[in-house]
Amino acid sequence: MNLSQIDLLAAVIAVLAVWMCGVTRVKTQVWGLVLQTTVLSGISVMLSLAGARIELIILAFVVFMIKAVAIPFFLYRAAKRISIVQDKGVSIGPTLSLMIGCGLLFIGYFLTPAFAVSSMMNQVSAGMSLALIFIGMLLMITRRLALSQVIGFLTMENGIFLYSLTQTHHMPILVEMGIVFEVLIGVLIAGVFIFRINRSFEHIDVTDMRRLRH
Amino acid sequence: MALLPFLMAILGLAPRSARRLPWIAAVLLLVQIPLVVWICLPAFLGSIISYGPFSIDGMGAAFTIITTLVAAAAMFQAALLLPAERAEGHAITDKRFCLFYTLSGLFILAMYAVPLARHIGYLWIAVEATTLMSAPLINYHHGKDSLEATWKYLLLCSVGIAFALFGTVLILAAQHSFTNGETMRLDDLIARAREMDPRLLRLGFIFCLLGYGTKAGIFPLHNWLPDAHSESPSPVSAMLSGALLNCALVAIWRLSQVVIAAGQGNLVRQLLVPAGAITVIAASLMLVRQHDLKRMLAYSSVEHVGLLTIAIGIGSGQLFILHAFNHSIVKVALFLMAGGIMHVYGTKDLSKLGSVLKKSPVWGLVLAAAGFAIAGSPPFGTFISEWLLLRNAFDSGAITATIIMVIGLTVTFIAIATHIGRLVFGNERNPARTLPVSSWAYAPALLLGVSLLAGLAVSPPVMRALTILANLGVK
Amino acid sequence: MRMLLIMIIHLINLLVLPLFLVGVIRKVKALMQNRIGAPILQPFYDLAKMFRKAETVSKTASWVFLWAPRIGVAVSAVVAVLVPWDGALLPSGWAPATNFLLVLYLLALSKFFTMLAAIDTGSAFGGLGASREATISMLVEPTLVIGIGALALGAGNTNLLTIYAGQANPFVAILVGAALLLTALAELSRMPVDDPTTHLELTMVHEAMILEYSGRSLAVIEYASALRTCIFLGLAAQTLLHAWPAYQDLPILSRYAVGIAGVVALGSAVAVAEGVLVKLRWRSVPNFLAFAAVMGLLAALIAVAQVR
């Protein structure tokens, strides 16, 4: 297995995501998200330099500003306002979550041949992006606080972005920008709802919102 | 065409117009109907108009017209219902009221963009925009239940949309062998489908199905649907059930065309037909035990989504359009009536509602007719489209699915007849708070009339025209 | 001749370094806490003092209580001689039994006897310490096996001497080194798993097991514990040093020097960590150890992927 530099960075992002599975403090998770997105922007810059595509640098800059600066800043402030500074509740415990995250990384790695585009160089990145998507889903399913579910969703989006960067030659930049802006609006709307949930329910524990049954 | 809803959205930003806004909106959208028909006319005559990445082809025209009808009816009823609610004492500020119209306008715009998009990237953006614009609408009555429903909706649909994005990216990656770059335009995709990597294309379609299927409400990804459709105010429920589900299904249809053009059509059949059949039977079973009026209607929507999925699965675009049209018309009528009932009786719990006929004969009649229509009984349009669907499914070989559909439709008929029968004819459980106003039943009655007409008007020439419409822009 | 030099230096390290390392750790910790602290050679003086004192043994204790320290020091000494924890390039023919599983389980053997001795005294705190130690070892041993196994997979041989004499994939080395360091914190009862200087019995893990010992047995236990510190920190240092490709080509004396410097550096790092971290709630200890386990698993993944 010969890893190119981009594969290496993709593996770093996936390991960061696995680390985030075992972290319970919301603010630390936000920092994890910042790190992930920074490395992702780095990959975009490297790809643009390698293929001489200017638009990827612009994309990297936009992604960095929005997903590594604006959104985490917003989430950080939201966490402070709702005063969930410290440990948050998790449905399956950080230990088990960490192990499952690691297992998902393995699964992503071994599914690489099914998802990778054979003509591209960075094959392992496909597996790593798959792992990121799975880990994002794990975070969304097993976390109890609404804010952490949003962080899980953003991890999933990072995975999809990584796949589109490394496995496709040319994703229309307008579409990519549209996607990033939609994610921003989505997070803002989710933030508004988290504040409302906190005001209504006095907490943002989603396992406690079980009033609507069959 | 986008002008009028945009105008409505802009007007919503001025809170001082709160008193006249509902009627302005209703009039705008009623004017929109002939406008849209006139703009879409070329598509009915066989030619496609393109504006950049958007173009009005057969499917696009049909679903734009359906969406406009649904939105116009919803806004018309909203003009009657919402001010009455405000007058009664629901604490809704002017700002929130006007925000409702702004978001509705943007929502309708996004729902136009979905069937008209000829570019799978913009398709995705449009579907995501519909999710984002409709989430705050669900939370119009700030309550704990509606908050929970909105959060579930936002989260589950976002996950689904993310999967759909992954599927879209996979389809892009499947074009790695194209010599002159990759494309996202549907026309190019269909034209060069055979050159795509089949493995990645299939994976892409599966993920897109998972994603857009979540948005459409295919079992088992439908969890958000009953909550969201029952907790939102009835004009919003009408728009969600009548127009949004169709948009998600159109997205699935577009992608299935690409897959079929690549020669992988059996994947589409193998996935969609069983999924649709299971959805039908699951929804019908859940319908039996409902005690909430709007939740029952939401599960009925899920069932019809299952039927539409089977229609897409057997590749019959004309049945897809026909049944979508019939279902939307009737479902909107029902939801609008349900809104009125909620307002009059103050509850939507079925065990507390009853004997609407005695209170207001007009309402009782319309409700009974609507109940018959949604259960699929003649002479309404739903009967014809369901029967055609059963026959086509049987003819194309999906025997198990047909049997399951028949069982599901039977169970549904019994369940809906029981529930609505009890509602209309039963004993009076709770006294009504206010008297039902007859004028509120006019719009639903009109819609039911259209459905009746549609049912009586289906004939081979009409079906031929629909077939041509459905296949316009694919070849 | 060269082989004789290697063995002599290795044995000198074995005799001198453990207590010296313990002294360094204590000194650094004192400096972190802004004290002058005891002199670096204090553990030697402590050992000499404890050897001269009489021993008090509980009436309910059996032979296990008396023999556990002896078994502990014997096993630790054997492992310390076999394992190249200070950079020794011993030939694999010299100690063919240095299979890494054997080494790990020899260490587990001494821990087993310590736990038995703790229960043997009949005191409640002994039982408490033993049960906590058992829980920790349940979490630590899989990590050690998988981590060193990843190294073995890369080297193609399960003999520890061969593993540490050859090259290693830098990523595997760093990951396994970090995992070993974290498990060393757990095995050696350091922060954040256990506070070695606590006097509150309810918070003890390792100290509770040796609460009843005094005199010579205590001296022997202290020496065994110092040997284990050397072994674990030494293995971690060696693994981390193997990520540096030039380490293999150094001449013998430089290799030893760098190895010993690495061990002392890691010891200081542990002391600094002790000054900075707080002891974890007992319920949070598995979460901490899970990170080490995941690092080991990732290293195993890389090793497996490389072999394929």
PDB file of C-alpha atoms in Angstrom, chain A residues 85-173:
ATOM      1  CA  VAL A  85     -19.818  23.718  29.302  1.00  0.00           C
ATOM      2  CA  GLN A  86     -18.898  20.398  30.827  1.00  0.00           C
ATOM      3  CA  ASP A  87     -19.482  16.747  30.140  1.00  0.00           C
ATOM      4  CA  LYS A  88     -22.479  15.849  28.099  1.00  0.00           C
ATOM      5  CA  GLY A  89     -24.633  12.775  28.170  1.00  0.00           C
ATOM      6  CA  VAL A  90     -23.985  10.035  25.658  1.00  0.00           C
ATOM      7  CA  SER A  91     -26.224   7.051  25.004  1.00  0.00           C
ATOM      8  CA  ILE A  92     -23.575   4.372  24.680  1.00  0.00           C
ATOM      9  CA  GLY A  93     -20.655   5.720  26.653  1.00  0.00           C
ATOM     10  CA  PRO A  94     -17.427   7.152  25.261  1.00  0.00           C
ATOM     11  CA  THR A  95     -15.457   3.903  25.582  1.00  0.00           C
ATOM     12  CA  LEU A  96     -17.794   1.835  23.471  1.00  0.00           C
ATOM     13  CA  SER A  97     -18.257   4.761  21.117  1.00  0.00           C
ATOM     14  CA  LEU A  98     -14.504   4.959  20.638  1.00  0.00           C
ATOM     15  CA  MET A  99     -14.238   1.246  19.897  1.00  0.00           C
ATOM     16  CA  ILE A 100     -17.105   1.335  17.421  1.00  0.00           C
ATOM     17  CA  GLY A 101     -15.558   4.399  15.782  1.00  0.00           C
ATOM     18  CA  CYS A 102     -12.292   2.532  15.400  1.00  0.00           C
ATOM     19  CA  GLY A 103     -14.196  -0.428  13.968  1.00  0.00           C
ATOM     20  CA  LEU A 104     -15.911   1.880  11.477  1.00  0.00           C
ATOM     21  CA  LEU A 105     -12.503   3.145  10.432  1.00  0.00           C
ATOM     22  CA  PHE A 106     -11.467  -0.444   9.735  1.00  0.00           C
ATOM     23  CA  ILE A 107     -14.669  -1.055   7.782  1.00  0.00           C
ATOM     24  CA  GLY A 108     -14.110   2.105   5.777  1.00  0.00           C
ATOM     25  CA  TYR A 109     -10.564   1.059   5.010  1.00  0.00           C
ATOM     26  CA  PHE A 110     -11.565  -2.412   3.874  1.00  0.00           C
ATOM     27  CA  LEU A 111     -14.401  -1.045   1.733  1.00  0.00           C
ATOM     28  CA  THR A 112     -11.971   1.127  -0.203  1.00  0.00           C
ATOM     29  CA  PRO A 113     -11.862  -1.066  -3.308  1.00  0.00           C
ATOM     30  CA  ALA A 114     -15.625  -0.889  -3.662  1.00  0.00           C
ATOM     31  CA  PHE A 115     -15.770   2.882  -3.520  1.00  0.00           C
ATOM     32  CA  ALA A 116     -12.496   4.103  -4.937  1.00  0.00           C
ATOM     33  CA  VAL A 117     -12.096   5.336  -8.443  1.00  0.00           C
ATOM     34  CA  SER A 118      -9.321   3.220  -9.823  1.00  0.00           C
ATOM     35  CA  SER A 119      -7.897   5.822 -12.138  1.00  0.00           C
ATOM     36  CA  MET A 120      -7.258   8.350  -9.415  1.00  0.00           C
ATOM     37  CA  MET A 121      -4.171   8.355  -7.281  1.00  0.00           C
ATOM     38  CA  ASN A 122      -5.566   8.768  -3.850  1.00  0.00           C
ATOM     39  CA  GLN A 123      -7.405   5.530  -3.338  1.00  0.00           C
ATOM     40  CA  VAL A 124      -7.266   5.237   0.417  1.00  0.00           C
ATOM     41  CA  SER A 125      -8.931   8.637   0.762  1.00  0.00           C
ATOM     42  CA  ALA A 126     -12.143   7.087  -0.515  1.00  0.00           C
ATOM     43  CA  GLY A 127     -12.105   4.595   2.315  1.00  0.00           C
ATOM     44  CA  MET A 128     -11.247   7.300   4.809  1.00  0.00           C
ATOM     45  CA  SER A 129     -14.091   9.509   3.624  1.00  0.00           C
ATOM     46  CA  LEU A 130     -16.437   6.548   3.929  1.00  0.00           C
ATOM     47  CA  ALA A 131     -15.194   6.059   7.477  1.00  0.00           C
ATOM     48  CA  LEU A 132     -15.846   9.737   8.174  1.00  0.00           C
ATOM     49  CA  ILE A 133     -19.414   9.389   6.922  1.00  0.00           C
ATOM     50  CA  PHE A 134     -20.027   6.341   9.100  1.00  0.00           C
ATOM     51  CA  ILE A 135     -18.487   7.993  12.142  1.00  0.00           C
ATOM     52  CA  GLY A 136     -20.603  11.096  11.554  1.00  0.00           C
ATOM     53  CA  MET A 137     -23.681   8.901  11.543  1.00  0.00           C
ATOM     54  CA  LEU A 138     -22.515   7.169  14.705  1.00  0.00           C
ATOM     55  CA  LEU A 139     -22.122  10.528  16.400  1.00  0.00           C
ATOM     56  CA  MET A 140     -25.569  11.624  15.313  1.00  0.00           C
ATOM     57  CA  ILE A 141     -27.263   8.447  16.478  1.00  0.00           C
ATOM     58  CA  THR A 142     -25.570   7.976  19.817  1.00  0.00           C
ATOM     59  CA  ARG A 143     -25.291  11.482  21.170  1.00  0.00           C
ATOM     60  CA  ARG A 144     -27.880  12.808  23.490  1.00  0.00           C
ATOM     61  CA  LEU A 145     -27.344  16.522  23.240  1.00  0.00           C
ATOM     62  CA  ALA A 146     -28.777  18.280  20.231  1.00  0.00           C
ATOM     63  CA  LEU A 147     -25.584  20.275  19.758  1.00  0.00           C
ATOM     64  CA  SER A 148     -23.475  17.140  19.424  1.00  0.00           C
ATOM     65  CA  GLN A 149     -25.837  15.799  16.799  1.00  0.00           C
ATOM     66  CA  VAL A 150     -25.138  18.902  14.743  1.00  0.00           C
ATOM     67  CA  ILE A 151     -21.403  18.258  15.121  1.00  0.00           C
ATOM     68  CA  GLY A 152     -21.924  14.704  13.903  1.00  0.00           C
ATOM     69  CA  PHE A 153     -23.762  16.013  10.849  1.00  0.00           C
ATOM     70  CA  LEU A 154     -20.892  18.384  10.058  1.00  0.00           C
ATOM     71  CA  THR A 155     -18.456  15.485  10.289  1.00  0.00           C
ATOM     72  CA  MET A 156     -20.559  13.625   7.728  1.00  0.00           C
ATOM     73  CA  GLU A 157     -20.442  16.622   5.432  1.00  0.00           C
ATOM     74  CA  ASN A 158     -16.666  16.720   5.798  1.00  0.00           C
ATOM     75  CA  GLY A 159     -16.519  13.103   4.695  1.00  0.00           C
ATOM     76  CA  ILE A 160     -18.581  13.771   1.590  1.00  0.00           C
ATOM     77  CA  PHE A 161     -16.491  16.807   0.761  1.00  0.00           C
ATOM     78  CA  LEU A 162     -13.296  14.769   1.127  1.00  0.00           C
ATOM     79  CA  TYR A 163     -14.660  12.139  -1.246  1.00  0.00           C
ATOM     80  CA  SER A 164     -15.648  14.710  -3.831  1.00  0.00           C
ATOM     81  CA  LEU A 165     -12.229  16.378  -3.594  1.00  0.00           C
ATOM     82  CA  THR A 166     -10.161  13.262  -4.014  1.00  0.00           C
ATOM     83  CA  GLN A 167     -12.239  11.042  -6.263  1.00  0.00           C
ATOM     84  CA  THR A 168     -13.761  13.385  -8.797  1.00  0.00           C
ATOM     85  CA  HIS A 169     -11.912  15.463 -11.335  1.00  0.00           C
ATOM     86  CA  HIS A 170     -14.153  18.411 -11.493  1.00  0.00           C
ATOM     87  CA  MET A 171     -17.055  19.198  -9.228  1.00  0.00           C
ATOM     88  CA  PRO A 172     -18.666  22.436 -10.312  1.00  0.00           C
ATOM     89  CA  ILE A 173     -17.504  25.104  -7.948  1.00  0.00           C
TER      90      ILE A 173
END
